[in-house]
Amino acid sequence: MTNVKSISTPHNNRKATGHDVTRLSDGHLEKVTSWGEAVSGMSYVYRPSTVDALQDILMLARRSGRTVGFRGGGNSYGDAAINSENMLVDLRRLKRILEWNPATGRIRVEPGVTLAELWQYVIEDGWWPPVATGTSMTTIGGSAAMNVHGKNAYRVGPLGEHILEFDLMLPSGEVITCNREENQDVFHAAIGGFGMLGIFISLTLQMKRIYSGLLDVATEPKASLGEMFTFFHEYAADSDYIVGWIDSMARGNALGRGDVHRANYLPPGADPQPAQTLRLENQHIGPNLFGVVPRSIIWLFMRPFLRKSGVQLTNWGKYLTDNLGGAKRYRQPHVQFHFLLDYVPDFKKAYQPIGLIQYQPFIPKETAHDAFAEILSLCQRRDLPNFLTVLKRHRPDDFLMSYAVDGFSMAMDFRITRENRQRLIWLTREMDEIVLAAGGRFYFAKDSTLRAETAEAFLGPERIAQFRALKARCDPDGLLATDLWRRLFER
Ligand SMILES: Cc1cc2nc3c(=O)[nH]c(=O)nc-3n(C[C@H](O)[C@H](O)[C@H](O)COP(=O)(O)OP(=O)(O)OC[C@H]3O[C@@H](n4cnc5c(N)ncnc54)[C@H](O)[C@@H]3O)c2cc1C
């Protein structure tokens, strides 16, 4: 490893940070859940607010014989940020903006800064995060560890392509700087390496220049999956963002019908009042639905719609309304276009008492249409509807544990009940087979059901061996682990 930063030893800082580095305390034992709440575990949870305290925690893990996992905003749908019966470090308190250059759009942040905090910090200077996930509650560290994508993945790739450099703390406490020249193998593996090589303690990113607080948005209903694909094919080259919302209950010729939304940045001069539209107060989602129902309780009204008849009614109603309205074009604040899912805070509560899982396969463009059609029909035959189905376009990238393809992904949210739990697992097994046969891949941020052999089948033994070798180099004592790591890679 090169460029090791000099840091004080955990031993010297024991008093300063207040952590007893000799034993685990039951006071730290907590139940930790996946974002969808369907997966959980008991962990010793630590919340350091300084890098020194983080070192103490690594020392504690070493002494107590436990493994350590990391957690950002806890927005992964499966077990990526859970480390059952071991230690879990919640990094949300490491959240300083370390450097910002409004002339170049380069920013250096601590890992616990959220996407919401990031866009709020840069927008008034005319910049926007190059990659935005469907929720802004994600942290930059957690997003780098999963190499997240946005609705523009086909144009700009995943977040990793916009990370210029990061400092990674290894389990030994050593800090290495990684970029495209220095430690480049670790750079390409820690991004998307689900926290298994070390801890991002600072990250430098390049923001995207914008000339307005508004996007030019167009929406259109599409009568079938084929029409959806044609739309992506025709418009991808000319659109900064495209996303499709699929009615998962439509059958026959209407299978895969839905709406497509595309959006473009406004060029310089197109917004008569950019200084105004870029102001924070003009980037809001709005406190109420229809001006009446507070957003915080909308999830209560969603509950009845998460049964099969409700899903049918909602999808049908949405499609009908959109169809009657036809194509629409309007200008919309960035926040409203990107963070639709934040519109209903805690919408996951509607899935209680057990929760939800998501299934998001990535399939090459040549086979994606037929594979997704087969998956949609299979869900209908198995009587397991999903409430939210989202279609996106992607492009390949050069990160070691990449999930991306030159193709499409289709994300589906499934509600878990006592009655359907086992059937859902069987369904995911059947879908896995369709995805593998179509040459597809999987995304660990969304996964909770994959088996080790399926992970090996899509990543290939060589890539896994390369990742294991890097892990052995960065983490020779095997201190880093999560439930996801044990489920898919430890056997
Ligand atoms: C409503 C919703 C919408 C979403 N939309 C999208 C989307 O559009 N596109 C997309 O790609 N994903 C999406 N996601 C998934 C989400 O972006 C990822 O799971 C992301 O990793 C979550 O970030 P987080 O901060 O919550 O990380 P967590 O879920 O807490 O952790 C994710 C991983 O990062 C590791 N980690 C966390 N911090 C660090 C660190 N500092 N150093 C090293 N490892 C670390 C953890 O160990 C874990 O393996 C969505 C999730 C939700 C709930």
Coordinates of C-alpha atoms and ligand atoms in Angstrom, one line a residue:
M1 CA 0.0 0.0 0.0
T2 CA 1.3 3.5 -0.7
N3 CA 0.6 6.9 0.8
V4 CA -0.1 5.8 4.3
K5 CA -1.3 8.7 6.4
S6 CA 0.2 9.1 9.8
I7 CA -2.4 8.8 12.5
S8 CA -2.3 8.4 16.2
T9 CA -2.7 4.9 17.6
P10 CA -6.0 3.9 19.2
H11 CA -4.1 3.1 22.5
N12 CA -3.0 6.8 22.9
N13 CA -6.4 8.1 22.3
R14 CA -8.3 5.8 24.6
K15 CA -9.0 8.5 27.2
A16 CA -9.6 11.2 24.6
T17 CA -12.4 9.3 22.8
G18 CA -14.0 7.8 25.8
H19 CA -14.3 4.3 24.4
D20 CA -13.2 1.4 26.6
V21 CA -11.2 -0.6 24.1
T22 CA -11.1 -3.8 26.1
R23 CA -14.6 -5.1 26.3
L24 CA -18.0 -5.0 24.6
S25 CA -20.9 -3.5 26.7
D26 CA -24.4 -4.9 26.6
G27 CA -25.5 -1.2 26.6
H28 CA -24.5 -1.2 22.9
L29 CA -26.7 -4.2 21.9
E30 CA -29.5 -3.2 19.6
K31 CA -31.9 -4.7 17.1
V32 CA -30.9 -3.5 13.6
T33 CA -33.1 -3.9 10.6
S34 CA -32.9 -3.6 6.9
W35 CA -34.6 -0.6 5.3
G36 CA -37.5 -2.7 4.4
E37 CA -37.6 -4.1 8.0
A38 CA -38.0 -7.7 6.8
V39 CA -34.4 -8.6 7.7
S40 CA -32.9 -7.9 11.2
G41 CA -30.2 -8.9 13.6
M42 CA -28.8 -8.0 17.1
S43 CA -25.5 -6.1 17.0
Y44 CA -23.2 -4.1 19.3
V45 CA -23.8 -0.7 17.7
Y46 CA -21.2 2.1 18.0
R47 CA -21.6 5.6 16.8
P48 CA -18.2 7.4 16.6
S49 CA -18.1 11.1 15.9
T50 CA -14.4 11.2 15.2
V51 CA -11.9 9.2 13.3
D52 CA -9.9 8.5 16.5
A53 CA -13.0 7.0 18.1
L54 CA -13.4 4.8 15.0
Q55 CA -9.9 3.5 15.5
D56 CA -10.8 2.6 19.1
I57 CA -13.8 0.6 17.9
L58 CA -11.6 -1.3 15.5
M59 CA -9.2 -2.1 18.4
L60 CA -12.2 -3.2 20.5
A61 CA -13.3 -5.6 17.8
R62 CA -9.9 -7.1 17.5
R63 CA -9.7 -7.6 21.3
S64 CA -13.2 -8.9 21.7
G65 CA -12.9 -11.4 18.8
R66 CA -15.9 -10.0 17.0
T67 CA -16.2 -8.9 13.4
V68 CA -17.1 -5.3 12.4
G69 CA -19.6 -4.1 9.8
F70 CA -20.5 -0.5 8.8
R71 CA -23.7 1.3 8.4
G72 CA -24.6 4.6 6.8
G73 CA -28.3 5.7 6.5
G74 CA -29.5 2.0 6.7
N75 CA -31.2 2.3 3.3
S76 CA -30.1 -1.0 1.9
Y77 CA -33.1 -3.3 1.4
G78 CA -31.3 -6.5 2.6
D79 CA -28.6 -7.4 5.0
A80 CA -25.7 -5.3 3.7
A81 CA -25.6 -3.0 6.7
I82 CA -26.4 -5.6 9.4
N83 CA -23.7 -7.7 11.3
S84 CA -25.6 -10.0 13.6
E85 CA -24.1 -10.9 16.9
N86 CA -21.1 -8.8 16.1
M87 CA -20.2 -5.1 16.0
L88 CA -21.8 -2.5 13.7
V89 CA -20.4 1.0 13.3
D90 CA -23.0 3.6 12.4
L91 CA -21.1 6.3 10.6
R92 CA -23.8 9.0 10.4
R93 CA -22.0 11.3 12.9
L94 CA -19.0 11.6 10.7
K95 CA -20.7 14.2 8.6
R96 CA -18.5 17.3 8.0
I97 CA -18.1 19.0 4.6
L98 CA -14.3 19.2 4.5
E99 CA -13.7 21.2 1.4
W100 CA -15.9 22.9 -1.3
N101 CA -14.8 24.7 -4.4
P102 CA -17.7 26.4 -6.0
A103 CA -15.6 27.3 -9.0
T104 CA -14.8 23.7 -9.9
G105 CA -17.6 21.8 -8.3
R106 CA -15.2 19.5 -6.3
I107 CA -16.3 18.6 -2.8
R108 CA -14.6 16.6 -0.1
V109 CA -17.0 15.1 2.6
E110 CA -17.0 12.8 5.5
P111 CA -18.9 9.6 4.8
G112 CA -21.9 10.3 7.0
V113 CA -23.0 13.3 4.9
T114 CA -26.4 12.5 3.3
L115 CA -27.4 13.1 -0.2
A116 CA -29.9 15.6 1.1
E117 CA -27.2 17.5 2.9
L118 CA -25.0 17.3 -0.2
W119 CA -27.4 18.8 -2.7
Q120 CA -28.6 21.4 -0.2
Y121 CA -24.9 22.5 0.2
V122 CA -24.1 22.9 -3.4
I123 CA -27.3 23.9 -5.3
E124 CA -27.2 27.6 -4.6
D125 CA -23.7 27.7 -6.2
G126 CA -25.2 26.1 -9.3
W127 CA -24.2 22.5 -8.8
W128 CA -26.0 19.2 -8.3
P129 CA -24.9 15.7 -7.3
P130 CA -24.1 13.8 -10.5
V131 CA -25.9 10.7 -9.3
A132 CA -29.1 10.8 -7.2
T133 CA -30.8 7.8 -5.7
G134 CA -34.6 7.6 -5.3
T135 CA -34.2 8.6 -1.7
S136 CA -32.0 11.4 -0.4
M137 CA -31.6 9.8 3.0
T138 CA -28.6 7.8 1.8
T139 CA -25.1 8.7 3.1
I140 CA -22.2 9.3 0.7
G141 CA -20.1 6.5 2.4
G142 CA -23.0 4.0 2.0
S143 CA -23.6 5.1 -1.5
A144 CA -19.9 4.7 -2.5
A145 CA -19.8 1.2 -0.8
M146 CA -22.7 0.1 -3.0
N147 CA -21.8 2.2 -6.0
V148 CA -25.3 3.5 -6.4
H149 CA -27.0 4.7 -9.6
G150 CA -29.6 7.2 -10.6
K151 CA -32.1 7.6 -13.4
N152 CA -29.2 8.8 -15.6
A153 CA -27.1 5.6 -15.2
Y154 CA -27.0 5.0 -18.9
R155 CA -25.4 8.4 -19.5
V156 CA -23.1 9.0 -16.5
G157 CA -22.6 5.5 -15.0
P158 CA -22.8 4.9 -11.2
L159 CA -21.6 7.2 -8.4
G160 CA -18.1 5.7 -8.5
E161 CA -17.4 7.3 -11.9
H162 CA -17.7 10.7 -10.1
I163 CA -15.6 9.9 -7.1
L164 CA -12.2 11.4 -7.7
E165 CA -10.5 10.1 -4.5
F166 CA -11.1 8.7 -1.1
D167 CA -9.3 8.0 2.1
L168 CA -9.9 4.5 3.3
M169 CA -9.2 3.4 6.9
L170 CA -8.1 -0.3 7.0
P171 CA -9.0 -2.5 9.9
S172 CA -5.4 -2.0 11.2
G173 CA -6.1 1.7 11.6
E174 CA -3.9 2.6 8.7
V175 CA -5.3 5.1 6.2
I176 CA -4.7 4.9 2.5
T177 CA -5.5 7.3 -0.2
C178 CA -7.1 5.8 -3.3
N179 CA -7.7 7.3 -6.7
R180 CA -7.3 6.3 -10.3
E181 CA -3.5 6.5 -10.0
E182 CA -2.7 5.6 -6.4
N183 CA -3.9 2.2 -5.0
Q184 CA -6.1 1.9 -8.1
D185 CA -7.0 -1.7 -7.5
V186 CA -8.4 -0.8 -4.1
F187 CA -10.1 2.2 -5.6
H188 CA -12.0 0.0 -8.1
A189 CA -12.9 -2.6 -5.6
A190 CA -13.8 -0.6 -2.4
I191 CA -16.3 1.4 -4.5
G192 CA -19.1 -1.2 -4.8
G193 CA -17.2 -3.4 -2.3
F194 CA -20.0 -3.2 0.3
G195 CA -17.7 -2.1 3.2
M196 CA -15.5 -5.2 3.1
L197 CA -12.2 -3.6 2.3
G198 CA -12.2 -0.7 4.8
I199 CA -14.0 2.4 5.9
F200 CA -14.4 5.5 3.7
I201 CA -13.4 8.3 6.0
S202 CA -13.4 11.0 3.4
L203 CA -14.5 11.2 -0.2
T204 CA -13.9 13.7 -3.0
L205 CA -16.6 14.0 -5.6
Q206 CA -17.1 16.0 -8.8
M207 CA -20.6 17.8 -8.8
K208 CA -22.5 18.5 -12.0
R209 CA -22.9 22.1 -13.2
I210 CA -26.6 23.2 -13.5
Y211 CA -28.0 26.5 -14.9
S212 CA -31.4 26.3 -13.3
G213 CA -33.2 24.8 -10.3
L214 CA -35.7 23.3 -12.7
L215 CA -35.7 20.3 -15.0
D216 CA -37.6 20.0 -18.3
V217 CA -39.8 16.9 -17.7
A218 CA -41.9 15.0 -20.1
T219 CA -44.2 12.1 -19.2
E220 CA -46.1 9.7 -21.4
P221 CA -48.2 6.6 -20.9
K222 CA -47.0 3.4 -22.7
A223 CA -49.3 0.6 -23.6
S224 CA -46.9 -2.4 -23.2
L225 CA -43.4 -3.4 -22.2
G226 CA -42.4 -3.3 -25.8
E227 CA -43.5 0.4 -26.1
M228 CA -41.6 1.2 -22.9
F229 CA -38.4 -0.3 -24.4
T230 CA -38.9 1.5 -27.7
F231 CA -39.2 4.8 -25.8
F232 CA -35.9 4.2 -24.0
H233 CA -34.3 3.3 -27.3
E234 CA -35.5 6.4 -29.1
Y235 CA -35.0 8.9 -26.3
A236 CA -32.0 7.8 -24.3
A237 CA -29.5 9.7 -26.5
D238 CA -31.4 13.0 -26.0
S239 CA -32.4 12.7 -22.4
D240 CA -30.4 13.4 -19.3
Y241 CA -32.7 11.1 -17.2
I242 CA -35.3 8.4 -18.1
V243 CA -37.3 6.2 -15.8
G244 CA -40.3 3.9 -16.4
W245 CA -43.0 3.1 -13.9
I246 CA -44.6 -0.3 -14.7
D247 CA -48.1 -1.5 -13.9
S248 CA -47.2 -4.9 -12.6
M249 CA -50.8 -6.2 -12.8
A250 CA -51.4 -5.6 -16.5
R251 CA -51.7 -8.8 -18.5
G252 CA -51.8 -10.1 -22.1
N253 CA -50.9 -7.5 -24.7
A254 CA -50.8 -4.8 -22.0
L255 CA -48.1 -6.7 -20.0
G256 CA -45.5 -4.2 -18.7
R257 CA -47.5 -1.1 -19.6
G258 CA -46.9 2.1 -17.6
D259 CA -45.6 5.6 -17.8
V260 CA -42.2 6.9 -18.8
H261 CA -40.7 10.1 -17.4
R262 CA -37.7 11.8 -19.0
A263 CA -36.0 14.9 -18.0
N264 CA -33.3 17.3 -19.3
Y265 CA -31.2 20.0 -17.6
L266 CA -32.0 23.5 -18.8
P267 CA -29.2 25.0 -20.9
P268 CA -27.7 28.4 -19.9
G269 CA -30.3 31.1 -20.5
A270 CA -33.4 28.9 -20.7
D271 CA -34.5 29.8 -17.1
P272 CA -35.3 33.5 -16.8
Q273 CA -34.7 33.4 -13.1
P274 CA -32.0 30.8 -12.3
A275 CA -30.9 32.6 -9.1
Q276 CA -34.4 32.2 -7.8
T277 CA -35.1 28.6 -8.9
L278 CA -31.7 27.5 -7.5
R279 CA -32.6 28.9 -4.0
L280 CA -33.2 26.2 -1.3
E281 CA -36.6 27.4 -0.5
N282 CA -37.7 26.7 -4.1
Q283 CA -36.5 23.1 -3.9
H284 CA -39.1 21.4 -1.9
I285 CA -41.4 18.5 -2.1
G286 CA -44.3 20.2 -0.4
P287 CA -45.7 19.4 3.1
N288 CA -49.1 18.1 2.1
L289 CA -50.8 15.9 -0.4
F290 CA -53.5 17.8 -2.4
G291 CA -52.7 20.6 0.1
V292 CA -54.6 18.7 2.9
V293 CA -53.1 15.4 4.0
P294 CA -49.7 15.9 5.8
R295 CA -47.0 13.8 4.1
S296 CA -46.0 12.2 7.4
I297 CA -49.3 10.2 7.6
I298 CA -49.9 9.3 3.9
W299 CA -48.5 5.8 4.6
L300 CA -51.6 5.1 6.7
F301 CA -53.8 5.6 3.6
M302 CA -51.5 3.4 1.5
R303 CA -52.0 0.3 3.7
P304 CA -55.2 -1.0 2.0
F305 CA -53.6 -0.6 -1.4
L306 CA -50.9 -3.1 -0.6
R307 CA -53.2 -6.1 -1.0
K308 CA -53.6 -7.7 -4.4
S309 CA -56.9 -5.9 -5.2
G310 CA -55.4 -2.6 -3.9
V311 CA -52.3 -3.0 -6.1
Q312 CA -54.6 -3.7 -9.1
L313 CA -56.7 -0.7 -8.4
T314 CA -53.8 1.7 -7.8
N315 CA -51.9 0.6 -10.9
W316 CA -55.1 0.7 -13.1
G317 CA -56.1 4.1 -11.7
K318 CA -52.7 5.5 -12.3
Y319 CA -52.5 4.2 -15.8
L320 CA -56.0 5.4 -16.6
T321 CA -55.4 8.9 -15.3
D322 CA -52.1 9.2 -17.1
N323 CA -53.6 7.8 -20.3
L324 CA -56.5 10.3 -20.2
G325 CA -54.1 13.1 -19.6
G326 CA -51.8 11.8 -22.4
A327 CA -48.3 13.1 -22.8
K328 CA -47.4 16.0 -20.5
R329 CA -44.4 18.4 -20.4
Y330 CA -43.6 20.7 -17.6
R331 CA -40.7 22.2 -15.5
Q332 CA -40.1 20.7 -12.1
P333 CA -37.6 21.4 -9.3
H334 CA -34.8 18.8 -9.2
V335 CA -35.9 17.6 -5.8
Q336 CA -39.4 16.8 -6.9
F337 CA -38.2 14.8 -9.9
H338 CA -35.5 12.8 -8.1
F339 CA -36.9 12.1 -4.7
L340 CA -40.4 11.0 -5.4
L341 CA -40.0 8.2 -2.9
D342 CA -39.2 10.8 -0.1
Y343 CA -42.6 12.3 -0.9
V344 CA -44.2 9.8 1.6
P345 CA -41.7 9.6 4.5
D346 CA -41.8 6.2 6.1
F347 CA -43.9 4.7 3.3
K348 CA -42.3 1.4 4.3
K349 CA -44.5 1.5 7.5
A350 CA -47.5 0.7 5.2
Y351 CA -45.8 -2.7 4.7
Q352 CA -45.8 -3.6 8.4
P353 CA -46.0 -5.8 10.4
I354 CA -43.3 -7.7 8.6
G355 CA -42.0 -5.4 5.9
L356 CA -40.9 -5.5 2.3
I357 CA -38.0 -6.8 0.1
Q358 CA -36.9 -5.5 -3.2
Y359 CA -35.8 -7.6 -6.2
Q360 CA -33.8 -5.7 -8.9
P361 CA -32.2 -7.7 -11.7
F362 CA -29.9 -6.1 -14.3
I363 CA -30.2 -7.7 -17.8
P364 CA -28.4 -7.0 -21.1
K365 CA -30.5 -5.1 -23.7
E366 CA -30.7 -8.0 -26.1
T367 CA -32.5 -10.3 -23.6
A368 CA -34.0 -7.8 -21.1
H369 CA -37.5 -7.4 -22.7
D370 CA -38.2 -11.1 -22.8
A371 CA -36.8 -11.8 -19.4
F372 CA -38.7 -9.0 -17.7
A373 CA -41.9 -10.1 -19.5
E374 CA -41.3 -13.6 -18.2
I375 CA -40.7 -12.3 -14.7
L376 CA -43.9 -10.1 -14.7
S377 CA -46.0 -13.0 -15.9
L378 CA -44.4 -15.4 -13.3
C379 CA -45.3 -13.0 -10.5
Q380 CA -48.9 -12.9 -11.7
R381 CA -49.1 -16.7 -12.0
R382 CA -47.6 -17.1 -8.5
D383 CA -50.1 -14.6 -7.2
L384 CA -47.4 -12.4 -5.7
P385 CA -48.0 -8.8 -6.9
N386 CA -45.6 -6.0 -6.4
F387 CA -46.6 -2.5 -5.6
L388 CA -43.8 -0.5 -7.2
T389 CA -42.0 -1.6 -10.4
V390 CA -39.4 0.7 -11.8
L391 CA -37.5 0.3 -15.1
K392 CA -34.1 1.9 -15.7
R393 CA -31.4 1.9 -18.4
H394 CA -27.7 1.2 -17.5
R395 CA -24.2 1.0 -19.0
P396 CA -21.3 -1.2 -17.9
D397 CA -18.6 0.1 -15.7
D398 CA -15.1 -1.0 -14.6
F399 CA -15.6 -1.5 -10.9
L400 CA -14.6 -5.0 -9.7
M401 CA -17.9 -6.1 -8.1
S402 CA -20.1 -4.3 -10.7
Y403 CA -23.8 -5.1 -11.1
A404 CA -24.2 -3.0 -14.2
V405 CA -24.8 -4.2 -17.8
D406 CA -25.4 -2.5 -21.1
G407 CA -29.1 -3.0 -20.6
F408 CA -31.9 -2.5 -18.2
S409 CA -32.9 -3.1 -14.6
M410 CA -36.4 -3.7 -13.2
A411 CA -36.9 -3.0 -9.5
M412 CA -39.9 -4.6 -7.8
D413 CA -41.1 -4.1 -4.2
F414 CA -42.8 -7.2 -2.6
R415 CA -44.7 -7.0 0.7
I416 CA -43.9 -9.9 3.0
T417 CA -46.7 -11.5 5.0
R418 CA -46.7 -14.6 7.2
E419 CA -48.6 -16.4 4.5
N420 CA -46.5 -15.5 1.5
R421 CA -42.9 -15.5 3.0
Q422 CA -41.9 -19.0 1.8
R423 CA -43.7 -18.6 -1.6
L424 CA -41.8 -15.3 -2.1
I425 CA -38.5 -17.1 -1.5
W426 CA -39.4 -19.7 -4.0
L427 CA -40.4 -17.0 -6.5
T428 CA -37.0 -15.3 -6.1
R429 CA -35.3 -18.6 -6.9
E430 CA -37.4 -18.9 -10.1
M431 CA -36.6 -15.3 -11.0
D432 CA -32.9 -15.9 -10.3
E433 CA -32.9 -18.7 -12.9
I434 CA -34.5 -16.4 -15.5
V435 CA -32.0 -13.6 -14.8
L436 CA -29.0 -15.9 -15.0
A437 CA -30.2 -17.5 -18.2
A438 CA -30.6 -14.0 -19.7
G439 CA -27.0 -13.2 -18.8
G440 CA -28.1 -10.8 -16.0
R441 CA -26.7 -9.6 -12.8
F442 CA -27.8 -8.6 -9.2
Y443 CA -27.4 -5.6 -6.9
F444 CA -26.4 -6.2 -3.3
A445 CA -28.0 -3.0 -2.1
K446 CA -31.4 -4.4 -3.0
D447 CA -30.8 -8.1 -2.3
S448 CA -31.8 -10.2 0.6
T449 CA -32.5 -13.6 -1.0
L450 CA -29.6 -14.5 -3.3
R451 CA -27.6 -17.6 -2.7
A452 CA -23.8 -17.9 -2.8
E453 CA -23.9 -20.1 -5.9
T454 CA -26.0 -17.5 -7.7
A455 CA -23.6 -14.7 -6.7
E456 CA -20.8 -16.8 -8.0
A457 CA -22.6 -17.5 -11.2
F458 CA -23.1 -13.9 -12.1
L459 CA -19.8 -12.5 -10.9
G460 CA -17.7 -15.4 -12.0
P461 CA -15.1 -17.2 -9.8
E462 CA -12.2 -15.1 -11.1
R463 CA -13.7 -11.8 -10.0
I464 CA -14.6 -13.2 -6.6
A465 CA -11.1 -14.6 -6.2
Q466 CA -9.7 -11.2 -7.0
F467 CA -11.9 -9.5 -4.4
R468 CA -11.0 -12.1 -1.8
A469 CA -7.3 -11.5 -2.5
L470 CA -7.8 -7.7 -2.0
K471 CA -9.8 -8.4 1.2
A472 CA -7.0 -10.6 2.5
R473 CA -4.5 -7.7 1.8
C474 CA -6.7 -4.9 3.3
D475 CA -8.2 -7.0 6.1
P476 CA -5.7 -9.9 6.8
D477 CA -7.4 -10.9 10.1
G478 CA -10.9 -11.0 8.6
L479 CA -12.2 -8.4 10.9
L480 CA -14.7 -7.0 8.5
A481 CA -18.0 -8.8 7.9
T482 CA -21.7 -8.3 7.5
D483 CA -24.6 -10.7 7.2
L484 CA -24.5 -10.2 3.4
W485 CA -20.8 -11.1 3.3
R486 CA -21.5 -14.3 5.4
R487 CA -24.5 -15.2 3.3
L488 CA -22.8 -14.9 -0.1
F489 CA -19.1 -15.2 0.3
E490 CA -18.2 -17.1 3.4
R491 CA -18.5 -20.8 2.8
Ligands
LIG1 C1 -36.5 4.4 -1.1 C2 -35.2 3.9 -1.6 C3 -34.8 4.3 -2.9 C4 -33.6 3.8 -3.4 N1 -33.2 4.2 -4.6 C5 -32.0 3.8 -5.1 C6 -31.6 4.2 -6.4 O1 -32.3 4.9 -7.2 N2 -30.4 3.7 -6.9 C7 -29.6 2.9 -6.1 O2 -28.5 2.6 -6.6 N3 -30.0 2.6 -4.9 C8 -31.1 3.0 -4.4 N4 -31.5 2.6 -3.1 C9 -30.6 1.8 -2.3 C10 -29.6 2.7 -1.6 O3 -29.2 3.8 -2.4 C11 -28.3 1.9 -1.2 O4 -28.7 0.8 -0.4 C12 -27.3 2.8 -0.5 O5 -26.1 2.0 -0.3 C13 -27.8 3.2 0.9 O6 -26.9 4.1 1.5 P1 -26.9 4.2 3.1 O7 -26.1 5.3 3.5 O8 -28.2 4.0 3.6 O9 -26.0 2.8 3.3 P2 -26.3 1.6 4.2 O10 -27.5 0.9 3.6 O11 -26.4 1.9 5.6 O12 -25.0 0.7 3.9 C14 -24.8 0.2 2.6 C15 -23.4 -0.5 2.6 O13 -22.4 0.5 2.7 C16 -21.5 0.1 3.7 N5 -21.0 1.3 4.3 C17 -21.7 2.3 4.8 N6 -20.9 3.4 5.2 C18 -19.7 3.0 4.8 C19 -18.4 3.6 4.9 N7 -18.2 4.9 5.4 N8 -17.3 3.0 4.5 C20 -17.4 1.7 4.0 N9 -18.6 1.0 3.9 C21 -19.7 1.7 4.3 C22 -22.3 -0.8 4.7 O14 -21.5 -1.7 5.4 C23 -23.2 -1.5 3.7 O15 -22.6 -2.6 3.1 C24 -32.7 3.1 -2.6 C25 -33.1 2.7 -1.3 C26 -34.3 3.2 -0.8 C27 -34.7 2.8 0.6

